[in-house]
PDB file of C-alpha atoms in Angstrom:
ATOM      1  CA  MET A1050     -97.557   5.088  85.860  1.00 43.00           C
ATOM      2  CA  LYS A1051    -101.854   4.519  85.602  1.00 42.00           C
ATOM      3  CA  VAL A1052    -103.663   2.459  87.842  1.00 42.00           C
ATOM      4  CA  THR A1053    -106.194   0.152  85.942  1.00 45.00           C
ATOM      5  CA  SER A1054    -109.706  -1.018  87.933  1.00 44.00           C
ATOM      6  CA  THR A1055    -107.995  -4.429  87.417  1.00 42.00           C
ATOM      7  CA  PRO A1056    -106.580  -4.994  91.115  1.00 44.00           C
ATOM      8  CA  GLY A1057    -102.725  -6.160  90.833  1.00 43.00           C
ATOM      9  CA  VAL A1058    -102.725  -5.158  87.465  1.00 40.00           C
ATOM     10  CA  VAL A1059    -100.188  -2.077  86.611  1.00 40.00           C
ATOM     11  CA  ARG A1060     -99.616  -0.467  83.540  1.00 43.00           C
ATOM     12  CA  THR A1061     -96.859   1.559  82.170  1.00 43.00           C
ATOM     13  CA  ALA A1062     -97.841   4.501  80.174  1.00 45.00           C
ATOM     14  CA  PRO A1063     -96.625   4.474  76.560  1.00 50.00           C
ATOM     15  CA  THR A1064     -93.137   6.364  76.573  1.00 51.00           C
ATOM     16  CA  ARG A1065     -93.219   9.226  73.639  1.00 55.00           C
ATOM     17  CA  PRO A1066     -90.274   8.523  71.149  1.00 54.00           C
ATOM     18  CA  ALA A1067     -87.905  11.194  71.151  1.00 56.00           C
ATOM     19  CA  SER A1068     -88.390  13.429  67.764  1.00 56.00           C
ATOM     20  CA  ARG A1069     -85.699  13.878  65.173  1.00 54.00           C
ATOM     21  CA  ALA A1070     -84.539  17.226  66.267  1.00 51.00           C
ATOM     22  CA  GLU A1071     -84.095  15.695  69.986  1.00 52.00           C
ATOM     23  CA  ARG A1072     -82.190  13.080  68.264  1.00 53.00           C
ATOM     24  CA  ALA A1073     -80.055  15.161  66.079  1.00 50.00           C
ATOM     25  CA  GLY A1074     -79.125  17.748  68.744  1.00 53.00           C
ATOM     26  CA  SER A1075     -78.230  14.493  71.209  1.00 52.00           C
ATOM     27  CA  ALA A1076     -75.778  13.334  68.389  1.00 50.00           C
ATOM     28  CA  THR A1077     -74.570  17.017  67.959  1.00 49.00           C
ATOM     29  CA  GLU A1078     -73.713  17.313  71.530  1.00 49.00           C
ATOM     30  CA  THR A1079     -72.002  13.928  71.821  1.00 51.00           C
ATOM     31  CA  GLY A1080     -69.858  14.933  68.663  1.00 50.00           C
ATOM     32  CA  SER A1081     -69.034  18.447  70.479  1.00 47.00           C
ATOM     33  CA  ALA A1082     -67.875  16.887  73.100  1.00 47.00           C
ATOM     34  CA  ARG A1083     -66.111  13.799  71.243  1.00 49.00           C
ATOM     35  CA  ARG A1084     -63.980  17.164  69.265  1.00 47.00           C
ATOM     36  CA  ILE A1085     -63.605  19.112  72.550  1.00 42.00           C
ATOM     37  CA  GLU A1086     -61.602  15.625  74.006  1.00 48.00           C
ATOM     38  CA  ASP A1087     -59.652  15.183  70.903  1.00 49.00           C
ATOM     39  CA  THR A1088     -58.790  18.931  71.011  1.00 43.00           C
ATOM     40  CA  VAL A1089     -57.632  18.767  74.571  1.00 42.00           C
ATOM     41  CA  GLN A1090     -55.812  15.906  73.441  1.00 51.00           C
ATOM     42  CA  VAL A1091     -53.296  17.990  71.100  1.00 60.00           C
ATOM     43  CA  LEU A1092     -50.047  18.931  72.529  1.00 62.00           C
ATOM     44  CA  GLY A1093     -52.008  18.865  75.982  1.00 70.00           C
ATOM     45  CA  ILE A1094     -53.837  22.275  75.602  1.00 71.00           C
ATOM     46  CA  PRO A1095     -56.665  23.291  76.514  1.00 75.00           C
ATOM     47  CA  PRO A1096     -59.421  23.883  74.138  1.00 73.00           C
ATOM     48  CA  GLU A1097     -60.007  27.828  75.931  1.00 72.00           C
ATOM     49  CA  GLU A1098     -56.292  28.042  74.237  1.00 75.00           C
ATOM     50  CA  MET A1099     -56.637  26.601  71.491  1.00 77.00           C
ATOM     51  CA  THR A1100     -57.315  29.486  69.029  1.00 82.00           C
ATOM     52  CA  GLU A1101     -57.387  29.949  65.707  1.00 82.00           C
ATOM     53  CA  ARG A1102     -53.228  30.916  65.873  1.00 83.00           C
ATOM     54  CA  VAL A1103     -52.219  28.188  67.510  1.00 79.00           C
ATOM     55  CA  GLN A1104     -53.845  25.795  65.496  1.00 80.00           C
ATOM     56  CA  HIS A1105     -51.728  27.043  62.546  1.00 83.00           C
ATOM     57  CA  ALA A1106     -48.740  27.218  64.638  1.00 83.00           C
ATOM     58  CA  ILE A1107     -49.657  23.332  65.489  1.00 82.00           C
ATOM     59  CA  LEU A1108     -49.854  22.554  61.698  1.00 84.00           C
ATOM     60  CA  SER A1109     -46.798  24.365  59.917  1.00 85.00           C
ATOM     61  CA  LEU A1110     -44.863  22.581  63.298  1.00 85.00           C
ATOM     62  CA  MET A1111     -46.405  19.539  62.115  1.00 86.00           C
ATOM     63  CA  GLN A1112     -45.804  20.246  58.373  1.00 87.00           C
ATOM     64  CA  GLU A1113     -41.816  20.844  59.326  1.00 86.00           C
ATOM     65  CA  VAL A1114     -41.994  17.665  61.211  1.00 88.00           C
ATOM     66  CA  GLU A1115     -43.177  15.943  57.893  1.00 87.00           C
ATOM     67  CA  ASN A1116     -40.082  17.461  56.066  1.00 86.00           C
ATOM     68  CA  LEU A1117     -37.624  16.412  58.489  1.00 83.00           C
ATOM     69  CA  ARG A1118     -38.327  12.824  58.160  1.00 87.00           C
ATOM     70  CA  HIS A1119     -39.195  12.853  54.276  1.00 82.00           C
ATOM     71  CA  GLU A1120     -35.305  14.777  54.569  1.00 81.00           C
ATOM     72  CA  LEU A1121     -33.748  12.229  56.903  1.00 81.00           C
ATOM     73  CA  ASP A1122     -35.424   8.939  54.463  1.00 80.00           C
ATOM     74  CA  ARG A1123     -33.714  10.926  51.808  1.00 81.00           C
ATOM     75  CA  THR A1124     -30.336  11.092  53.584  1.00 69.00           C
ATOM     76  CA  ASN A1125     -30.436   7.205  54.827  1.00 75.00           C
ATOM     77  CA  ARG A1126     -31.256   6.474  51.202  1.00 76.00           C
ATOM     78  CA  ARG A1127     -28.041   8.539  49.787  1.00 73.00           C
ATOM     79  CA  LEU A1128     -26.309   7.296  52.938  1.00 64.00           C
ATOM     80  CA  ARG A1129     -27.205   3.746  51.773  1.00 68.00           C
ATOM     81  CA  GLU A1130     -26.330   4.179  48.016  1.00 57.00           C
ATOM     82  CA  MET A1131     -22.894   5.455  48.610  1.00 59.00           C
ATOM     83  CA  GLU A1132     -22.242   2.230  50.999  1.00 59.00           C
ATOM     84  CA  ASP A1133     -22.909   0.320  47.718  1.00 61.00           C
ATOM     85  CA  VAL A1134     -20.649   2.509  45.696  1.00 56.00           C
ATOM     86  CA  ALA A1135     -17.801   1.909  48.208  1.00 72.00           C
ATOM     87  CA  ASP A1136     -18.530  -1.801  49.106  1.00 88.00           C
ATOM     88  CA  THR A1137     -18.121  -2.401  45.063  1.00 93.00           C
ATOM     89  CA  ASP A1138     -15.429  -3.447  42.993  1.00 91.00           C
ATOM     90  CA  ALA A1139     -14.935  -0.285  40.455  1.00 88.00           C
ATOM     91  CA  LEU A1140     -14.468  -2.695  37.134  1.00 92.00           C
ATOM     92  CA  LEU A1141     -17.025  -5.792  38.665  1.00 94.00           C
ATOM     93  CA  PRO A1142     -20.221  -5.808  39.610  1.00 93.00           C
ATOM     94  CA  ILE A1143     -19.482  -7.655  43.249  1.00 96.00           C
ATOM     95  CA  PRO A1144     -17.976  -7.160  45.975  1.00 96.00           C
ATOM     96  CA  ASN A1145     -14.677  -5.258  46.508  1.00 96.00           C
ATOM     97  CA  ARG A1146     -11.530  -6.750  48.958  1.00 96.00           C
ATOM     98  CA  ARG A1147     -13.130  -4.040  51.710  1.00 95.00           C
ATOM     99  CA  ALA A1148     -16.983  -5.627  51.756  1.00 96.00           C
ATOM    100  CA  PHE A1149     -15.033  -9.193  50.965  1.00 97.00           C
ATOM    101  CA  VAL A1150     -12.844  -8.888  54.249  1.00 97.00           C
ATOM    102  CA  ARG A1151     -16.042  -7.342  56.297  1.00 96.00           C
ATOM    103  CA  GLU A1152     -18.274 -10.779  55.109  1.00 96.00           C
ATOM    104  CA  LEU A1153     -15.762 -13.182  55.706  1.00 96.00           C
ATOM    105  CA  SER A1154     -15.451 -11.621  59.349  1.00 95.00           C
ATOM    106  CA  ARG A1155     -19.231 -11.918  59.958  1.00 94.00           C
ATOM    107  CA  MET A1156     -19.382 -15.174  58.740  1.00 94.00           C
ATOM    108  CA  ILE A1157     -16.471 -16.265  61.148  1.00 94.00           C
ATOM    109  CA  SER A1158     -18.522 -14.627  64.004  1.00 93.00           C
ATOM    110  CA  PHE A1159     -21.581 -17.055  62.548  1.00 91.00           C
ATOM    111  CA  ALA A1160     -19.556 -19.822  62.968  1.00 89.00           C
ATOM    112  CA  GLU A1161     -18.019 -18.873  66.360  1.00 89.00           C
ATOM    113  CA  ARG A1162     -21.649 -18.634  67.617  1.00 90.00           C
ATOM    114  CA  TYR A1163     -23.284 -21.635  66.016  1.00 90.00           C
ATOM    115  CA  GLY A1164     -20.529 -24.215  65.602  1.00 89.00           C
ATOM    116  CA  THR A1165     -20.981 -24.361  61.824  1.00 89.00           C
ATOM    117  CA  PRO A1166     -17.438 -24.253  59.517  1.00 90.00           C
ATOM    118  CA  SER A1167     -17.604 -22.420  56.248  1.00 95.00           C
ATOM    119  CA  THR A1168     -14.987 -22.141  54.060  1.00 97.00           C
ATOM    120  CA  LEU A1169     -13.225 -19.762  52.021  1.00 98.00           C
ATOM    121  CA  MET A1170     -11.963 -20.495  48.028  1.00 98.00           C
ATOM    122  CA  PHE A1171      -8.797 -18.188  47.446  1.00 98.00           C
ATOM    123  CA  ILE A1172      -8.982 -18.347  43.326  1.00 98.00           C
ATOM    124  CA  ASP A1173      -5.955 -16.717  40.863  1.00 97.00           C
ATOM    125  CA  LEU A1174      -6.942 -16.826  36.927  1.00 96.00           C
ATOM    126  CA  ASN A1175      -4.370 -18.473  34.658  1.00 95.00           C
ATOM    127  CA  ASP A1176      -2.235 -16.522  32.210  1.00 92.00           C
ATOM    128  CA  MET A1177      -4.047 -12.984  32.661  1.00 94.00           C
ATOM    129  CA  LYS A1178      -0.867 -11.480  31.530  1.00 94.00           C
ATOM    130  CA  ASP A1179      -0.984 -13.667  28.001  1.00 94.00           C
ATOM    131  CA  ILE A1180      -4.690 -12.641  27.269  1.00 95.00           C
ATOM    132  CA  ASN A1181      -3.664  -9.029  27.979  1.00 94.00           C
ATOM    133  CA  ASP A1182      -0.905  -9.040  25.324  1.00 95.00           C
ATOM    134  CA  LYS A1183      -2.426 -11.083  22.873  1.00 94.00           C
ATOM    135  CA  TYR A1184      -5.543  -9.270  22.609  1.00 94.00           C
ATOM    136  CA  GLY A1185      -5.568  -6.401  24.848  1.00 94.00           C
ATOM    137  CA  HIS A1186      -6.178  -5.059  28.555  1.00 93.00           C
ATOM    138  CA  GLU A1187     -10.203  -4.639  27.479  1.00 94.00           C
ATOM    139  CA  ALA A1188     -10.291  -8.303  26.315  1.00 95.00           C
ATOM    140  CA  GLY A1189      -8.638  -8.869  29.747  1.00 95.00           C
ATOM    141  CA  ASP A1190     -10.924  -7.233  31.790  1.00 96.00           C
ATOM    142  CA  LYS A1191     -14.017  -8.792  29.746  1.00 96.00           C
ATOM    143  CA  ALA A1192     -12.291 -12.000  31.079  1.00 96.00           C
ATOM    144  CA  LEU A1193     -12.568 -10.870  34.604  1.00 97.00           C
ATOM    145  CA  PHE A1194     -16.275 -10.043  33.740  1.00 96.00           C
ATOM    146  CA  HIS A1195     -17.051 -13.071  32.511  1.00 97.00           C
ATOM    147  CA  VAL A1196     -15.510 -15.436  35.468  1.00 97.00           C
ATOM    148  CA  ALA A1197     -17.077 -13.168  37.563  1.00 97.00           C
ATOM    149  CA  ARG A1198     -20.668 -13.606  35.962  1.00 96.00           C
ATOM    150  CA  GLN A1199     -19.777 -17.751  35.945  1.00 96.00           C
ATOM    151  CA  LEU A1200     -19.053 -17.385  39.926  1.00 97.00           C
ATOM    152  CA  VAL A1201     -21.750 -15.660  40.461  1.00 96.00           C
ATOM    153  CA  ASP A1202     -24.446 -17.699  38.644  1.00 96.00           C
ATOM    154  CA  ASN A1203     -23.301 -21.086  40.347  1.00 97.00           C
ATOM    155  CA  VAL A1204     -23.214 -20.540  43.954  1.00 97.00           C
ATOM    156  CA  ARG A1205     -25.847 -20.122  46.173  1.00 96.00           C
ATOM    157  CA  THR A1206     -26.966 -16.837  47.134  1.00 94.00           C
ATOM    158  CA  THR A1207     -25.904 -17.110  51.114  1.00 95.00           C
ATOM    159  CA  ASP A1208     -22.193 -17.340  49.604  1.00 97.00           C
ATOM    160  CA  VAL A1209     -20.281 -14.545  48.657  1.00 97.00           C
ATOM    161  CA  ILE A1210     -18.072 -13.482  46.451  1.00 97.00           C
ATOM    162  CA  GLY A1211     -15.632 -10.823  46.050  1.00 98.00           C
ATOM    163  CA  ARG A1212     -12.551  -9.727  44.217  1.00 97.00           C
ATOM    164  CA  LEU A1213      -9.568  -9.411  46.098  1.00 97.00           C
ATOM    165  CA  GLY A1214      -7.361  -7.638  43.701  1.00 94.00           C
ATOM    166  CA  GLY A1215      -5.910  -8.088  40.246  1.00 94.00           C
ATOM    167  CA  ASP A1216      -7.030 -11.267  39.009  1.00 96.00           C
ATOM    168  CA  GLU A1217      -7.603 -13.113  42.368  1.00 97.00           C
ATOM    169  CA  PHE A1218     -11.322 -13.835  43.435  1.00 98.00           C
ATOM    170  CA  GLY A1219     -12.659 -15.180  46.938  1.00 98.00           C
ATOM    171  CA  VAL A1220     -15.754 -17.144  47.473  1.00 98.00           C
ATOM    172  CA  ILE A1221     -17.286 -17.775  50.775  1.00 98.00           C
ATOM    173  CA  LEU A1222     -19.116 -21.071  50.922  1.00 97.00           C
ATOM    174  CA  ALA A1223     -21.243 -20.340  53.841  1.00 95.00           C
ATOM    175  CA  GLN A1224     -22.068 -23.553  55.919  1.00 93.00           C
ATOM    176  CA  ALA A1225     -19.944 -25.736  54.128  1.00 95.00           C
ATOM    177  CA  ASP A1226     -17.254 -28.365  56.070  1.00 95.00           C
ATOM    178  CA  GLU A1227     -14.021 -29.437  54.677  1.00 94.00           C
ATOM    179  CA  HIS A1228     -15.454 -31.972  52.078  1.00 96.00           C
ATOM    180  CA  VAL A1229     -18.343 -30.165  50.989  1.00 96.00           C
ATOM    181  CA  GLY A1230     -16.463 -26.810  50.494  1.00 95.00           C
ATOM    182  CA  ALA A1231     -13.389 -28.186  48.598  1.00 94.00           C
ATOM    183  CA  GLU A1232     -16.178 -30.730  46.348  1.00 96.00           C
ATOM    184  CA  LYS A1233     -17.559 -27.202  45.456  1.00 96.00           C
ATOM    185  CA  ALA A1234     -14.427 -25.147  44.876  1.00 95.00           C
ATOM    186  CA  LYS A1235     -13.630 -27.910  42.383  1.00 96.00           C
ATOM    187  CA  ALA A1236     -16.983 -27.565  40.746  1.00 97.00           C
ATOM    188  CA  LEU A1237     -16.569 -23.952  39.788  1.00 97.00           C
ATOM    189  CA  ALA A1238     -12.795 -24.363  38.750  1.00 96.00           C
ATOM    190  CA  ASP A1239     -14.220 -26.825  36.382  1.00 97.00           C
ATOM    191  CA  ILE A1240     -17.504 -24.648  35.530  1.00 97.00           C
ATOM    192  CA  ILE A1241     -14.265 -21.949  34.559  1.00 96.00           C
ATOM    193  CA  THR A1242     -12.530 -24.335  32.434  1.00 95.00           C
ATOM    194  CA  LYS A1243     -15.423 -25.575  30.105  1.00 96.00           C
ATOM    195  CA  ASN A1244     -16.886 -21.890  29.748  1.00 96.00           C
ATOM    196  CA  PRO A1245     -14.279 -20.073  27.535  1.00 96.00           C
ATOM    197  CA  LEU A1246     -14.652 -16.553  26.696  1.00 96.00           C
ATOM    198  CA  HIS A1247     -15.966 -16.088  23.368  1.00 95.00           C
ATOM    199  CA  LEU A1248     -14.829 -12.587  21.909  1.00 91.00           C
ATOM    200  CA  ASP A1249     -15.280 -11.590  18.415  1.00 88.00           C
ATOM    201  CA  ASP A1250     -13.888 -14.563  16.436  1.00 90.00           C
ATOM    202  CA  ASN A1251     -11.572 -15.448  19.047  1.00 92.00           C
ATOM    203  CA  THR A1252     -12.110 -18.498  21.711  1.00 95.00           C
ATOM    204  CA  ILE A1253     -10.185 -17.802  25.140  1.00 95.00           C
ATOM    205  CA  ALA A1254      -9.889 -20.475  27.258  1.00 94.00           C
ATOM    206  CA  MET A1255     -10.002 -19.757  31.133  1.00 94.00           C
ATOM    207  CA  SER A1256      -8.536 -21.705  33.842  1.00 93.00           C
ATOM    208  CA  LEU A1257      -7.449 -21.188  37.213  1.00 95.00           C
ATOM    209  CA  ALA A1258      -5.849 -22.013  40.460  1.00 96.00           C
ATOM    210  CA  PHE A1259      -7.704 -22.518  43.941  1.00 97.00           C
ATOM    211  CA  GLY A1260      -6.977 -22.950  47.523  1.00 97.00           C
ATOM    212  CA  THR A1261      -9.420 -23.482  50.141  1.00 97.00           C
ATOM    213  CA  TYR A1262      -9.437 -23.389  54.201  1.00 97.00           C
ATOM    214  CA  THR A1263     -12.340 -24.308  56.129  1.00 96.00           C
ATOM    215  CA  PHE A1264     -12.474 -21.359  59.248  1.00 92.00           C
ATOM    216  CA  ARG A1265     -13.600 -21.929  62.449  1.00 81.00           C
ATOM    217  CA  SER A1266     -14.659 -20.396  65.626  1.00 78.00           C
ATOM    218  CA  GLY A1267     -11.310 -18.596  66.297  1.00 84.00           C
ATOM    219  CA  ASP A1268      -9.989 -17.324  63.000  1.00 91.00           C
ATOM    220  CA  GLU A1269      -9.023 -14.274  61.952  1.00 94.00           C
ATOM    221  CA  PRO A1270      -9.968 -12.918  58.111  1.00 95.00           C
ATOM    222  CA  ASP A1271      -6.755 -11.872  57.248  1.00 95.00           C
ATOM    223  CA  ASP A1272      -5.586 -15.678  58.786  1.00 95.00           C
ATOM    224  CA  ALA A1273      -8.003 -17.082  56.960  1.00 96.00           C
ATOM    225  CA  LEU A1274      -6.824 -15.318  53.752  1.00 97.00           C
ATOM    226  CA  ASP A1275      -3.200 -16.086  53.824  1.00 97.00           C
ATOM    227  CA  LYS A1276      -3.947 -19.974  54.737  1.00 96.00           C
ATOM    228  CA  ALA A1277      -6.256 -19.839  51.263  1.00 97.00           C
ATOM    229  CA  ASP A1278      -4.119 -18.357  49.838  1.00 97.00           C
ATOM    230  CA  LYS A1279      -1.230 -20.734  50.167  1.00 96.00           C
ATOM    231  CA  ALA A1280      -3.509 -23.329  49.274  1.00 96.00           C
ATOM    232  CA  MET A1281      -3.779 -21.718  46.098  1.00 96.00           C
ATOM    233  CA  TYR A1282      -0.116 -21.741  45.517  1.00 94.00           C
ATOM    234  CA  GLU A1283       0.224 -25.415  46.050  1.00 93.00           C
ATOM    235  CA  ASN A1284      -2.182 -26.201  43.905  1.00 91.00           C
ATOM    236  CA  LYS A1285      -0.758 -23.582  41.047  1.00 90.00           C
ATOM    237  CA  ARG A1286       2.473 -25.169  41.605  1.00 89.00           C
ATOM    238  CA  GLY A1287       1.329 -28.960  41.086  1.00 84.00           C
ATOM    239  CA  MET A1288      -0.605 -27.871  38.367  1.00 79.00           C
ATOM    240  CA  LYS A1289       0.789 -29.135  34.867  1.00 61.00           C
ATOM    241  CA  GLY A1290       2.637 -26.838  32.680  1.00 56.00           C
ATOM    242  CA  SER A1291       2.837 -24.352  35.655  1.00 49.00           C
ATOM    243  CA  ASP A1292       6.203 -23.542  34.657  1.00 47.00           C
ATOM    244  CA  ASN A1293       3.970 -21.368  31.969  1.00 45.00           C
ATOM    245  CA  ILE A1294       1.135 -20.279  33.924  1.00 48.00           C
ATOM    246  CA  ARG A1295       1.599 -16.931  35.815  1.00 44.00           C
TER     247      ARG A1295
END
């Protein structure tokens, strides 16, 4: 600090700017300190023990962990694929009975938790024996596929369709009370009737009998299926020409 001849005025000598080399040295020291700090944080190993051999071991370990993660991902994907196969009907691209009953149980739990009823529709196709006898079992399989496609195309994504066995199907109409469920079930039956199967030069009429049951809290899946099944047989007996329907 230089004192001038003017009383009361103090002048400060200008500070010399740091040279490029000094700035570079400072940056190098800061970078080195950061690298050392980062190194210390690796698995808690102090820098003086971070030899080339230790670094190689750490990299090998990290690679092994990464390989195990990829292998676990592949295994999980494979398990999901196997579950999909186990849950899908052997003939049709819809859930089988096992998967359908599991979804029914889940929907019953949902109804119990939120107090929202849903409706189960039990479907039995009419005259499938006649179709197999007249046109062959391949035509019968195509008739089943045709019905499954009609059902899938005319329900919501929240609804569930499954094949219960043979020519029987189930539909879970989510959050549909007794009135809404019955109306939707009738609409689905009408769609099947109005859309026959066109096979080569043949037009095969399709029809079905159905029953519905609106399940609520406390119901068991098997009981709900049994009640919807009984309602379906009541409907089948009441259909015109039921003596010729099998």
